[in-house]
CSV table of N, CA and C in Angstrom, one decimal:
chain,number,residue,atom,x,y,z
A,1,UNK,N,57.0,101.0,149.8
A,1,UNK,CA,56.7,100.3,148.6
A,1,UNK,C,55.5,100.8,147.9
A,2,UNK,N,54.5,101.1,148.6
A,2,UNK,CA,53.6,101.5,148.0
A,2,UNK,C,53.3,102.9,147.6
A,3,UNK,N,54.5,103.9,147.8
A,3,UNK,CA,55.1,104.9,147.4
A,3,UNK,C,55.5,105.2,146.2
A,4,UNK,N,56.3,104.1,146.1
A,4,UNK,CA,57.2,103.7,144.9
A,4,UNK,C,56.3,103.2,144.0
A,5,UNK,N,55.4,102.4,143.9
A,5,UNK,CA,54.3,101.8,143.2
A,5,UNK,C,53.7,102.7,142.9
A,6,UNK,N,53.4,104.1,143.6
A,6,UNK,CA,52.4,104.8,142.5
A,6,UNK,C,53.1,105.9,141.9
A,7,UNK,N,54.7,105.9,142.5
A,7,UNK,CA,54.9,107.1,141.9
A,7,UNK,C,55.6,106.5,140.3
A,8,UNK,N,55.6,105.1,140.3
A,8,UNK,CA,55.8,104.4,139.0
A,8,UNK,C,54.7,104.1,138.2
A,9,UNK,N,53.8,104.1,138.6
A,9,UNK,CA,52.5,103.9,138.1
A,9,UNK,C,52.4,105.8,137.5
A,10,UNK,N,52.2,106.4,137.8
A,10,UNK,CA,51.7,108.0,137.3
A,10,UNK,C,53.2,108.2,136.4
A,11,UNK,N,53.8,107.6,136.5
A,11,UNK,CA,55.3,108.2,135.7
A,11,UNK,C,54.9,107.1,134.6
A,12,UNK,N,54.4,106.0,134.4
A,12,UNK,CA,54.3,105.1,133.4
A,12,UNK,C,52.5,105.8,132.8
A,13,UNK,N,51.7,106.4,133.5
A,13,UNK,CA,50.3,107.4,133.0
A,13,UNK,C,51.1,108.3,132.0
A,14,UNK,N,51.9,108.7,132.4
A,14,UNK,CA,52.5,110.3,131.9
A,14,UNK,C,53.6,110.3,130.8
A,15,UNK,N,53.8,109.0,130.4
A,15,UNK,CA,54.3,108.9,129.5
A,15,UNK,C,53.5,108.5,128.6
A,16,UNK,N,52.7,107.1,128.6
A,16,UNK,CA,51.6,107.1,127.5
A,16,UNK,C,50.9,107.8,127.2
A,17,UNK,N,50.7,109.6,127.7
A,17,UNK,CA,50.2,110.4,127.5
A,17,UNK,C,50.9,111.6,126.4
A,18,UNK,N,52.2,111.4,126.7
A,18,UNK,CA,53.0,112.4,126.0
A,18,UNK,C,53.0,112.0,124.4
A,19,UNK,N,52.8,113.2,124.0
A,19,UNK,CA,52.7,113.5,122.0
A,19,UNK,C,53.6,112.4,121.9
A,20,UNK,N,54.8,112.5,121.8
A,20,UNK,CA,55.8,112.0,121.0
A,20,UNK,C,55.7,110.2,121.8
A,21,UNK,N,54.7,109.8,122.2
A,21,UNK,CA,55.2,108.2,122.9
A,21,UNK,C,55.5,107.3,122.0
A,22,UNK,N,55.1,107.2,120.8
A,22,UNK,CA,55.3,105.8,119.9
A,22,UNK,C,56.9,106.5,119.3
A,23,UNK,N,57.3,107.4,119.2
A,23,UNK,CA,58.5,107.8,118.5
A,23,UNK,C,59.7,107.3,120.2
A,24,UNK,N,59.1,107.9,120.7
A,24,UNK,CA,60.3,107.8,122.6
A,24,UNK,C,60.2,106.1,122.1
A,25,UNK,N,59.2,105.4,122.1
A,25,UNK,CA,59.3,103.5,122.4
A,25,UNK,C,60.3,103.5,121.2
A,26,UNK,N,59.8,103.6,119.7
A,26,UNK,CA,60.8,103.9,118.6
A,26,UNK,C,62.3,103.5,119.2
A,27,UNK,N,62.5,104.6,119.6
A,27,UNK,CA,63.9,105.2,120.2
A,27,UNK,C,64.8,104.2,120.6
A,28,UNK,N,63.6,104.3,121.7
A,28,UNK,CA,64.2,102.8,123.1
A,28,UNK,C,64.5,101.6,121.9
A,29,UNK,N,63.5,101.3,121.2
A,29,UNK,CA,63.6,99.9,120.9
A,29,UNK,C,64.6,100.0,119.9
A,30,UNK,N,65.3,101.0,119.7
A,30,UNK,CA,66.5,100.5,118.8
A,30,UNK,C,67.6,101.4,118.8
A,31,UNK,N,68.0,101.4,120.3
A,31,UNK,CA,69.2,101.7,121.6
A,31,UNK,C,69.2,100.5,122.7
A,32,UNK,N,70.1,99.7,122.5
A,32,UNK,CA,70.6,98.3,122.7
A,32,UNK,C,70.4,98.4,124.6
A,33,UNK,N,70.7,99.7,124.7
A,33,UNK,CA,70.8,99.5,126.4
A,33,UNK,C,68.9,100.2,127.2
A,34,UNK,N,68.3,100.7,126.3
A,34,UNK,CA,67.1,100.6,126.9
A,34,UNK,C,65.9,99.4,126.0
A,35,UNK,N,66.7,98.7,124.9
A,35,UNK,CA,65.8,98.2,124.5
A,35,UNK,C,64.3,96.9,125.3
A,36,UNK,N,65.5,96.6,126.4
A,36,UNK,CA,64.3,95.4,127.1
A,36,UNK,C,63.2,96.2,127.9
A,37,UNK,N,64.1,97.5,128.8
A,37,UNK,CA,63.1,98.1,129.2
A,37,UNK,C,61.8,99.1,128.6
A,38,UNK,N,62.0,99.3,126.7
A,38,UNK,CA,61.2,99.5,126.5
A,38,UNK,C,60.2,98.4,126.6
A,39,UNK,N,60.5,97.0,125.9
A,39,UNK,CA,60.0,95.8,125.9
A,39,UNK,C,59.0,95.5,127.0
A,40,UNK,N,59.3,95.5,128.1
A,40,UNK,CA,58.7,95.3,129.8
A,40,UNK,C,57.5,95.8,129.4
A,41,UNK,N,58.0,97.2,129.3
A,41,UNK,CA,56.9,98.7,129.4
A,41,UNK,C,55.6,98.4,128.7
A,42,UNK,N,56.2,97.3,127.4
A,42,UNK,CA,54.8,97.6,126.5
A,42,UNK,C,54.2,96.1,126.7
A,43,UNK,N,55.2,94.9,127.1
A,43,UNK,CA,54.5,93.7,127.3
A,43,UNK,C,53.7,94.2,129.1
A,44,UNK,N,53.9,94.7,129.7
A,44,UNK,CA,53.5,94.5,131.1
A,44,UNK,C,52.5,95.4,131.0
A,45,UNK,N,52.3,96.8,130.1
A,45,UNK,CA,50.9,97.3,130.3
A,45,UNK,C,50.3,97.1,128.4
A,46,UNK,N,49.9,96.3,127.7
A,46,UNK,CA,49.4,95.7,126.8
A,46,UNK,C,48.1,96.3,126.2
A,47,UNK,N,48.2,97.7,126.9
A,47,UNK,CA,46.9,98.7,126.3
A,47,UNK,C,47.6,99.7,125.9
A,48,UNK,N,48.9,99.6,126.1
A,48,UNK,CA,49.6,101.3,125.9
A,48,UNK,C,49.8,102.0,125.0
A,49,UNK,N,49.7,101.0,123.8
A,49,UNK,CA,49.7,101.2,122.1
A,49,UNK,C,48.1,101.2,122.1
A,50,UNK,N,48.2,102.8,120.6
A,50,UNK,CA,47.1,102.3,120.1
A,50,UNK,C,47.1,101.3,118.3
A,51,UNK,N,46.3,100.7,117.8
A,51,UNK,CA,46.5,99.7,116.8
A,51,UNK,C,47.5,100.6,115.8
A,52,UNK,N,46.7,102.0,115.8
A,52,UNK,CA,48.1,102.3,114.7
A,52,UNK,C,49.7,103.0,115.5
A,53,UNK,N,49.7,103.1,116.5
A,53,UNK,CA,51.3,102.7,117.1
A,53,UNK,C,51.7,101.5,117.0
A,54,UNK,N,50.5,100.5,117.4
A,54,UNK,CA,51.2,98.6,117.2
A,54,UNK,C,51.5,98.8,115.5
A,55,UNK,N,51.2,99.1,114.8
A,55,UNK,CA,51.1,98.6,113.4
A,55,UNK,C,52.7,99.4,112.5
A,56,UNK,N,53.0,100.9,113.8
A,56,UNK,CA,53.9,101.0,113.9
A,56,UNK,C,55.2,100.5,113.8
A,57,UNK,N,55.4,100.4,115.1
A,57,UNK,CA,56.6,99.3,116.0
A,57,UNK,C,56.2,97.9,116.0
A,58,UNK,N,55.5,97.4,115.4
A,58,UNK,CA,55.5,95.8,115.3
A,58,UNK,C,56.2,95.3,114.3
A,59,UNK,N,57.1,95.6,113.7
A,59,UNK,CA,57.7,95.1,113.0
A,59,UNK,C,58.8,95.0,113.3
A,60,UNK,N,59.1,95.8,114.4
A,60,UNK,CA,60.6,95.9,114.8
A,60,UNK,C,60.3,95.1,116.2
A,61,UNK,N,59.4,94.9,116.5
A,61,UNK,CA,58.9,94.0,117.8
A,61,UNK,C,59.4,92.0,117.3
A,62,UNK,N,58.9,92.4,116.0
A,62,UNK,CA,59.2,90.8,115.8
A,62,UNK,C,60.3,90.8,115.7
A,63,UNK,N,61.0,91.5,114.7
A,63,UNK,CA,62.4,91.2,114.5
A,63,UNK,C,63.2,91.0,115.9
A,64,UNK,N,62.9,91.4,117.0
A,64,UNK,CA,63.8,91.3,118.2
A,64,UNK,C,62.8,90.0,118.7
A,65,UNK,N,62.1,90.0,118.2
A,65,UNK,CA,61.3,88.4,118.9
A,65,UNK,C,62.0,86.7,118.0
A,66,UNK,N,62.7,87.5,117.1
A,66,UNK,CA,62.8,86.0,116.2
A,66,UNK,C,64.5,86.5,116.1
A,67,UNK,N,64.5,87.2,116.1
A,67,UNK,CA,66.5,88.0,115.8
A,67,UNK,C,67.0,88.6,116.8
A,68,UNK,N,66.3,88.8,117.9
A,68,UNK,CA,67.0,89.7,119.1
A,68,UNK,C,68.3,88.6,119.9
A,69,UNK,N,68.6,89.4,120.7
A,69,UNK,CA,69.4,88.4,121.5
A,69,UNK,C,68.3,87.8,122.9
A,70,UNK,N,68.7,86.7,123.4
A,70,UNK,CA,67.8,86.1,124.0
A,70,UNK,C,67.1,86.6,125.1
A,71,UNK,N,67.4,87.8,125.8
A,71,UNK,CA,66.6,88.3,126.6
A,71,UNK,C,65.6,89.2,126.4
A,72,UNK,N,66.2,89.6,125.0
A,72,UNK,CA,64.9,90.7,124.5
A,72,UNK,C,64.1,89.5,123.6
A,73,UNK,N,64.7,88.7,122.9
A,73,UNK,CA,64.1,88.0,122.3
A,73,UNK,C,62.7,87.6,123.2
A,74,UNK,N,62.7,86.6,124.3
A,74,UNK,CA,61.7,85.9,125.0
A,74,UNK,C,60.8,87.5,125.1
A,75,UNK,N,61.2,88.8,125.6
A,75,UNK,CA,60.3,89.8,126.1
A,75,UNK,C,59.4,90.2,125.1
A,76,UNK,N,59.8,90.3,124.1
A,76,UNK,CA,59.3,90.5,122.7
A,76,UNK,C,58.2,89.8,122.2
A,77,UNK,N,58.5,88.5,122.2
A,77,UNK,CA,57.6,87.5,122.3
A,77,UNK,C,56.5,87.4,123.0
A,78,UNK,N,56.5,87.8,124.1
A,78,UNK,CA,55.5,87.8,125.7
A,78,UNK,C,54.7,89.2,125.0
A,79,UNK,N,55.5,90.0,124.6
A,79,UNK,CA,54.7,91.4,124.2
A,79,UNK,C,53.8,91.1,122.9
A,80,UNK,N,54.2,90.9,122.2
A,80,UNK,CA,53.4,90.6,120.8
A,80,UNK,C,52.4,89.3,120.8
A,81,UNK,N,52.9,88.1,121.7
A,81,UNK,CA,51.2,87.6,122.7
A,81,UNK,C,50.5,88.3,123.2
A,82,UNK,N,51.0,89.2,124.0
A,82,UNK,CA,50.2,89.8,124.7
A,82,UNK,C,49.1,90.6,123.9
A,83,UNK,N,49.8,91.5,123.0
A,83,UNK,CA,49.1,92.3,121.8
A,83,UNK,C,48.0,91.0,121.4
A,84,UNK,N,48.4,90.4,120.8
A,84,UNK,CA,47.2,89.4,119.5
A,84,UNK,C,46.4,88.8,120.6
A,85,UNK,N,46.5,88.9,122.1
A,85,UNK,CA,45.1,88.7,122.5
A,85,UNK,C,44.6,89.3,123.3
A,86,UNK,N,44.9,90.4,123.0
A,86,UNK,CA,44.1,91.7,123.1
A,86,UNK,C,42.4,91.9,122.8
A,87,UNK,N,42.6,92.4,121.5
A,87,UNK,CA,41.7,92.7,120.7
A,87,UNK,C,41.6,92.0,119.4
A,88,UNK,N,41.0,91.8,118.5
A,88,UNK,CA,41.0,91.4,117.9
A,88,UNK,C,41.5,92.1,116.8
A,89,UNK,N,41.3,93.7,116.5
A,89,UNK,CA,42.2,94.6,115.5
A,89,UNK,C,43.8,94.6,116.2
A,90,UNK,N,44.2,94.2,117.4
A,90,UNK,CA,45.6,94.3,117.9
A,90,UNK,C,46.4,92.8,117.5
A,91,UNK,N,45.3,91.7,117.3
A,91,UNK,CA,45.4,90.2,116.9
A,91,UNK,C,45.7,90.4,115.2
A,92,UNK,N,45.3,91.4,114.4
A,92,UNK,CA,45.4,91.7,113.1
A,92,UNK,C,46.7,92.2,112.5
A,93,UNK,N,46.7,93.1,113.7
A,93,UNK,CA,47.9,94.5,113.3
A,93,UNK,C,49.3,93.5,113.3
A,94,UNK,N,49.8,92.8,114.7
A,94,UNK,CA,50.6,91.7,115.0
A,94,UNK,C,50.7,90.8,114.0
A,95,UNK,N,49.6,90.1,113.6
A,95,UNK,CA,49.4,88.9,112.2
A,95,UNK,C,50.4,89.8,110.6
A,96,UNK,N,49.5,91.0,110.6
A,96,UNK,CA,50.2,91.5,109.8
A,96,UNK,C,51.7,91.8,109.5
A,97,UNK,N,52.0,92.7,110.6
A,97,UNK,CA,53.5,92.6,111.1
A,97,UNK,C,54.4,91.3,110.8
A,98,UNK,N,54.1,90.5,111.0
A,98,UNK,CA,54.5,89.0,110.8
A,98,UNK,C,54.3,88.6,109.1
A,99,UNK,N,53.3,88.7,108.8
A,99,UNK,CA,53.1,88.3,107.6
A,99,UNK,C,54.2,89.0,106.6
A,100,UNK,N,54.4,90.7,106.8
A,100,UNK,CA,55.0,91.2,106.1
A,100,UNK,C,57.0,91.1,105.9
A,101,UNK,N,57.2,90.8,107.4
A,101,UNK,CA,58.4,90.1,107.5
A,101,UNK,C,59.1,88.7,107.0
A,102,UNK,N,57.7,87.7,106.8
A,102,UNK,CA,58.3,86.7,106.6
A,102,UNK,C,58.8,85.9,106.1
A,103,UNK,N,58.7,86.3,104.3
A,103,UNK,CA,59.6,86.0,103.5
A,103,UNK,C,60.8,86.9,103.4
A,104,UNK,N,61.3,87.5,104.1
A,104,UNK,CA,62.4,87.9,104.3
A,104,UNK,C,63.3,86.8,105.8
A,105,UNK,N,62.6,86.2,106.5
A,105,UNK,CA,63.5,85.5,107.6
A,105,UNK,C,63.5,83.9,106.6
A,106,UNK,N,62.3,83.8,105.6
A,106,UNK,CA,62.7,82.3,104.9
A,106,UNK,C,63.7,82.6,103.8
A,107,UNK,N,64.0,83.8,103.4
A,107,UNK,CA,65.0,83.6,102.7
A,107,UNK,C,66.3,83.6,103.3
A,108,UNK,N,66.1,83.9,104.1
A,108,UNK,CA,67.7,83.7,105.2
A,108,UNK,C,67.8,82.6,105.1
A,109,UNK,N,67.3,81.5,105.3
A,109,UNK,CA,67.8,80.3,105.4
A,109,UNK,C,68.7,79.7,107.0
A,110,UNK,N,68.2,80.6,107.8
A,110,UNK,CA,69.0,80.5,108.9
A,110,UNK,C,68.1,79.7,110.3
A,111,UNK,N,68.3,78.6,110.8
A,111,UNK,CA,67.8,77.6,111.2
A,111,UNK,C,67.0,78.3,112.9
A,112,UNK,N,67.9,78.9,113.3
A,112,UNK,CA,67.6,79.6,114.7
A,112,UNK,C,66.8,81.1,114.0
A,113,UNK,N,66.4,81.5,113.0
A,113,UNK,CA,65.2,82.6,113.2
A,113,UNK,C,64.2,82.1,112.8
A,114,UNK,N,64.5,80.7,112.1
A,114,UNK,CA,63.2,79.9,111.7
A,114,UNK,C,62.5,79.3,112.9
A,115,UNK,N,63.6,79.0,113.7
A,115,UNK,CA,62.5,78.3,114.9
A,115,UNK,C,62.0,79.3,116.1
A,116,UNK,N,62.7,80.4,115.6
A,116,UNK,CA,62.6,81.7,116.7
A,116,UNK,C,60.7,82.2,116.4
A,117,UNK,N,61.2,82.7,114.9
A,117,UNK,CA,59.7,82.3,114.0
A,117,UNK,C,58.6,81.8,114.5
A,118,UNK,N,59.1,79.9,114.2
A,118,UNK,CA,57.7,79.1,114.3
A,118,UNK,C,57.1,78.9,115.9
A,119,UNK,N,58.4,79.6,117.3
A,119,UNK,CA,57.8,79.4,118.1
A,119,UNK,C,56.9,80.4,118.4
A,120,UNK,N,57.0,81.9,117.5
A,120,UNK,CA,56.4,83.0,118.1
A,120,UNK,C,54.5,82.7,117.5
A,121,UNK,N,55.1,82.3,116.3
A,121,UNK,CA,53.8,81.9,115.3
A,121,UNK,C,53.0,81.0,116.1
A,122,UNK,N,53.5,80.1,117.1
A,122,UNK,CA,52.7,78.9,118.0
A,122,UNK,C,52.3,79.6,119.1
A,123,UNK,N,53.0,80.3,119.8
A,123,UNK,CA,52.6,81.1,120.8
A,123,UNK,C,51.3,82.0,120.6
A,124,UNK,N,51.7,83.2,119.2
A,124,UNK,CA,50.6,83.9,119.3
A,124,UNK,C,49.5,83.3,118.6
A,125,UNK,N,49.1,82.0,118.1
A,125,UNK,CA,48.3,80.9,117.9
A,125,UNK,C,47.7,81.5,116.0
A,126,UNK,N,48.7,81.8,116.0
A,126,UNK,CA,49.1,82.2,114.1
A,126,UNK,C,49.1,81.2,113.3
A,127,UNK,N,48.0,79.9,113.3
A,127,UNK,CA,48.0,78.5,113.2
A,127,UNK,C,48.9,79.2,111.1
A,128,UNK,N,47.9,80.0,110.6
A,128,UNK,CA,47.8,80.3,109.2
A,128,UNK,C,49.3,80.3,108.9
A,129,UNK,N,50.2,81.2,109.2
A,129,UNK,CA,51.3,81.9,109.5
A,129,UNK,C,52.3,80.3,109.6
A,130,UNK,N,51.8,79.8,110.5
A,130,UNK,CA,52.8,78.7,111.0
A,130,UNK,C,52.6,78.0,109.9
A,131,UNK,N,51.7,77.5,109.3
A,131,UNK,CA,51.3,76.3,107.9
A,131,UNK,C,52.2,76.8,107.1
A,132,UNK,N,52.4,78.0,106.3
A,132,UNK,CA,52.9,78.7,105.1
A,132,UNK,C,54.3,78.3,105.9
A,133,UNK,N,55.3,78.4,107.2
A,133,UNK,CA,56.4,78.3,107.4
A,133,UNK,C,56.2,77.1,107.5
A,134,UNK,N,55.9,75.9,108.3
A,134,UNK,CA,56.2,74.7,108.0
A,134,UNK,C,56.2,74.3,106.8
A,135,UNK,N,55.5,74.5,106.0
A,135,UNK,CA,55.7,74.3,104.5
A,135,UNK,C,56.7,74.2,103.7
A,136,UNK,N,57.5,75.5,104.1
A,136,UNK,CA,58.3,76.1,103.4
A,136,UNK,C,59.9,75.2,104.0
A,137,UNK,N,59.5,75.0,105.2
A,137,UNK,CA,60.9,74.1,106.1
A,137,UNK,C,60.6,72.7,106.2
A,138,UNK,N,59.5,72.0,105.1
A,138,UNK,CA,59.8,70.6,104.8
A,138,UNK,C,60.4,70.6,104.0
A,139,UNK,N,61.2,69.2,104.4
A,139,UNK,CA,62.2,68.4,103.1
A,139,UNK,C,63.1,69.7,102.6
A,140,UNK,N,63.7,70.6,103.4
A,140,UNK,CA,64.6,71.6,102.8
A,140,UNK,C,65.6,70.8,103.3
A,141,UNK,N,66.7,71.5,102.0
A,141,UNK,CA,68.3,70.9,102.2
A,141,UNK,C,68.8,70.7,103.8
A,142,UNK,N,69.0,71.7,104.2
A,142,UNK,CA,69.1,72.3,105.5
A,142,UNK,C,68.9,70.7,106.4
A,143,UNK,N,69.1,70.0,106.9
A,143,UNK,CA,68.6,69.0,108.1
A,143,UNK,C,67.7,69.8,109.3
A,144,UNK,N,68.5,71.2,109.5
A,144,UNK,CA,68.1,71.3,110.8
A,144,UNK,C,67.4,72.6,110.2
A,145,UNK,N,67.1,72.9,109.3
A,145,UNK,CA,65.6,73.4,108.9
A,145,UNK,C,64.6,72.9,108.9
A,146,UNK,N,64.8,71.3,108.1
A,146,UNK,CA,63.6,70.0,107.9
A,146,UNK,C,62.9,69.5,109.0
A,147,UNK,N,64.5,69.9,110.5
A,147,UNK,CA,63.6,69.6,111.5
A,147,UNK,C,62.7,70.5,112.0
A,148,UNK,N,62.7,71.7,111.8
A,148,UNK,CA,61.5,72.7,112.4
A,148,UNK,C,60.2,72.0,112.0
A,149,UNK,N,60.2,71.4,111.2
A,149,UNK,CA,59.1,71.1,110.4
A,149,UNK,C,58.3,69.8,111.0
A,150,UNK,N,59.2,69.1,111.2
A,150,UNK,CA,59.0,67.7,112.3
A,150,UNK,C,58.9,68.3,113.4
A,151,UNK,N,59.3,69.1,114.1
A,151,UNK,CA,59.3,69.7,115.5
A,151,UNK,C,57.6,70.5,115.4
A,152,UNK,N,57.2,70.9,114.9
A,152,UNK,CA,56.0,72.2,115.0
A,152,UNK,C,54.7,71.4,114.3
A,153,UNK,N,55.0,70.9,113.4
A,153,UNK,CA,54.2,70.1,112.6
A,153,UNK,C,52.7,69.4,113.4
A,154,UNK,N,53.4,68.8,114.6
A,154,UNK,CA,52.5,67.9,115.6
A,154,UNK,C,51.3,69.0,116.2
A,155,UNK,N,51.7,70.1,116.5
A,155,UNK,CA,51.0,71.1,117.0
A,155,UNK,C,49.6,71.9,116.1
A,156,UNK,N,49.5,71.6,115.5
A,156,UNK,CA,48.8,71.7,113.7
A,156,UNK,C,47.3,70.6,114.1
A,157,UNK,N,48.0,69.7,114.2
A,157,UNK,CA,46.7,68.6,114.0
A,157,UNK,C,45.5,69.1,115.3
C-alpha cells in the first residue's frame, strides 16, 4: 500500500509540473469519461491550480457544479469550496467565476440549476452572490422557483 501511495503521489507531482497541465485538466473536464477523475484530482489536492489556471477552468467547474450530472455535480462543488477557502485571491477567482455565469443560469429559468446554484453559493459562503439570486427567485411565476427563495432565504439572517 504504501508503494502504491507514493508511486501515486510522485505521478500526481509530475503532472502538476508538466507545461501543458491546465490545458490536460481542460481536456479531462470536458471528456465525460475522465471528467470526475479530473474533479477528485483538483478537489483532493486544492493547491494544484495556480489563481490564473483557477480563473481558467472555473467556469467550467461551476457549470458541472450547478449543471453537471450528479456525481460530478457534488465533486465540483467540494472543489470550488475547497478553492474559495483557500486563499483569499482563489476566494476571488471562484466568486468571479460565479458572478460571470450567473445571469446566464437566471435566465434559464430552470428550477434544479437554481437550487444547484444557491446551494453552491451557501456552501462557498457567497452570502453577496446568494442575495442577488434570492432576489431574483422571489415571488417568480415559477412556484418552485419562489421556493428556492423560501428555502435559502433563512440562511441569510
Amino acid at each position: 500500500m504504501r508503494e502504491a501511495d507514493a508511486a501515486l503521489l510522485a505521478c500526481r507531482f509530475h503532472l502538476k509540473k508538466h507545461a501543458d497541465f491546465a490545458h490536460i485538466l481542460a481536456q479531462a473536464l470536458a471528456c465525460t469519461s475522465e471528467r470526475n477523475l479530473a474533479l477528485r484530482f483538483l478537489r483532493d489536492d486544492a493547491g494544484a491550480l495556480s489563481d490564473a489556471q483557477l480563473a481558467e477552468l472555473a467556469p467550467a467547474i461551476v457549470d458541472l457544479a450547478v449543471d453537471g450530472n450528479l456525481d460530478d455535480l457534488i465533486v465540483a462543488r467540494q472543489t470550488l469550496v475547497r478553492y474559495a477557502a483557500r486563499f483569499t485571491s482563489s476566494r476571488d477567482v471562484v466568486e468571479d467565476a460565479v458572478a460571470r455565469v450567473m445571469d446566464g443560469y437566471l435566465a434559464r429559468e430552470d428550477d434544479f440549476v437554481l437550487r444547484r446554484l444557491a446551494e453552491l453559493l451557501l456552501d462557498a459562503g457567497f452570502a453577496h452572490a446568494l442575495r442577488r439570486l434570492l432576489a431574483a427567485c422571489k415571488d417568480h411565476a415559477d412556484p418552485d422557483i419562489a421556493e428556492i427563495h423560501d428555502d435559502f432565504s433563512r440562511h441569510l439572517a
